[in-house]
XYZ file of C-alpha atoms in Angstrom:
152
model
C 117.575 106.435 101.973
C 114.091 107.365 100.812
C 112.380 106.101 97.684
C 111.694 109.015 95.333
C 109.426 109.616 92.353
C 111.047 108.015 89.298
C 112.709 105.243 91.322
C 111.915 101.587 90.797
C 109.735 100.508 93.735
C 111.796 98.220 95.969
C 110.555 94.646 96.009
C 109.389 93.117 99.272
C 107.334 90.243 100.570
C 105.053 90.646 103.591
C 102.143 88.625 104.952
C 98.626 89.995 104.822
C 95.951 89.702 107.522
C 95.309 86.091 106.464
C 98.979 85.085 106.604
C 99.217 85.030 102.800
C 102.510 86.327 101.404
C 102.184 89.365 99.118
C 105.161 90.222 96.940
C 105.503 93.572 95.191
C 107.196 91.978 92.152
C 104.130 89.783 91.598
C 102.036 92.920 91.027
C 103.878 94.060 87.873
C 101.300 94.864 85.240
C 99.030 96.469 87.833
C 99.162 99.904 89.381
C 99.714 99.874 93.149
C 98.750 102.365 95.822
C 101.122 101.517 98.679
C 99.994 103.083 101.951
C 102.088 103.027 105.125
C 100.350 103.872 108.404
C 101.501 103.969 112.045
C 99.252 101.563 113.974
C 96.022 99.611 113.667
C 93.152 100.566 115.964
C 94.447 104.144 116.363
C 92.190 107.127 115.682
C 93.633 108.746 112.560
C 94.621 105.390 111.038
C 91.077 104.125 111.594
C 89.631 107.138 109.792
C 92.093 106.830 106.913
C 91.598 103.114 106.306
C 87.808 103.486 106.528
C 88.059 106.267 103.910
C 90.214 103.997 101.746
C 87.582 101.253 102.119
C 84.572 103.529 101.527
C 85.841 106.258 99.205
C 88.739 104.779 97.285
C 89.056 100.987 97.057
C 85.458 100.456 95.934
C 85.770 102.971 93.095
C 89.403 102.396 92.089
C 90.051 101.103 88.557
C 90.247 97.299 88.264
C 93.996 97.370 87.533
C 94.766 99.113 90.846
C 95.876 97.158 93.903
C 95.680 98.860 97.291
C 98.279 97.651 99.804
C 98.493 98.974 103.345
C 101.497 98.410 105.601
C 102.154 98.868 109.321
C 104.407 97.344 111.960
C 101.440 95.564 113.553
C 101.356 91.755 113.615
C 99.352 89.609 111.201
C 97.037 88.773 114.120
C 96.350 92.440 114.887
C 95.632 93.088 111.211
C 93.248 90.120 111.058
C 91.288 91.333 114.084
C 91.101 94.872 112.692
C 90.158 93.750 109.161
C 87.436 91.469 110.511
C 86.072 94.214 112.768
C 86.071 96.908 110.073
C 85.405 94.906 106.911
C 88.728 95.773 105.281
C 89.119 93.496 102.249
C 92.326 94.991 100.825
C 95.628 93.568 102.098
C 96.860 94.840 105.468
C 100.534 93.863 105.381
C 102.592 93.183 108.482
C 106.020 94.842 108.606
C 106.441 93.371 112.075
C 109.735 91.513 111.696
C 112.361 92.474 110.937
C 110.686 95.414 112.614
C 109.764 98.106 110.091
C 112.201 96.855 107.456
C 109.985 97.716 104.473
C 109.065 101.135 105.916
C 112.798 101.760 106.380
C 113.481 100.726 102.781
C 110.884 103.213 101.542
C 112.200 105.935 103.876
C 109.041 106.289 105.969
C 110.099 104.695 109.269
C 110.202 106.784 112.438
C 113.179 105.281 114.306
C 112.372 107.054 117.558
C 108.793 105.780 117.752
C 109.369 102.456 116.003
C 106.565 102.834 113.462
C 105.808 104.070 109.977
C 104.968 107.615 108.995
C 101.922 108.201 106.788
C 103.658 107.514 103.500
C 101.844 106.866 100.235
C 103.435 105.702 96.990
C 101.599 105.330 93.687
C 103.453 102.827 91.534
C 102.796 102.295 87.829
C 102.399 98.948 86.049
C 106.143 98.808 85.333
C 106.979 99.177 89.025
C 108.101 102.820 88.913
C 107.083 105.229 91.675
C 105.052 107.947 89.967
C 103.801 109.875 93.022
C 104.717 110.100 96.674
C 103.375 111.896 99.736
C 104.608 111.610 103.314
C 102.578 113.099 106.126
C 103.665 113.424 109.738
C 102.048 110.933 112.102
C 99.365 113.341 113.419
C 98.323 114.543 109.921
C 95.707 112.565 107.982
C 96.064 112.151 104.216
C 93.781 113.463 101.493
C 92.470 110.245 99.939
C 90.898 112.175 97.012
C 94.414 112.782 95.647
C 94.777 109.090 94.778
C 92.118 109.185 92.045
C 93.684 112.293 90.487
C 97.148 110.733 90.429
C 95.893 107.471 88.960
C 94.095 109.334 86.167
C 97.404 110.969 85.252
C 99.228 107.644 84.928
C 96.505 105.557 83.303
């Protein structure tokens, strides 16, 4: 069952690249851009997360939290974040494998990884915008600023 615009964003707790637990419910009062991606160190994912680092996260309003999620381990995320200078949380949906991606309706059962799903969640925890791209199709990061302006 997929999460749709207007739904309350399902709560979850995952560890970031430093092993620190991040819980969605703890982010109430902030807007969240929740970004699912297939795999660290892969070509399109690399380009997308670098664009998030360079074109979005640095210029996002102060009340916006970027969270990225993949089925990679905490250790893989740490190596990738250190290599690329990613300072936003890279959350590990490693075990139970893909559980959060499944909850949000962006898990590819056949391949065992997340689709390119993005959810913009308002300060009350309601999904206000959603886009899901197939695995080989990169996202348009510029859309995030437009959506956030609409829900400010």
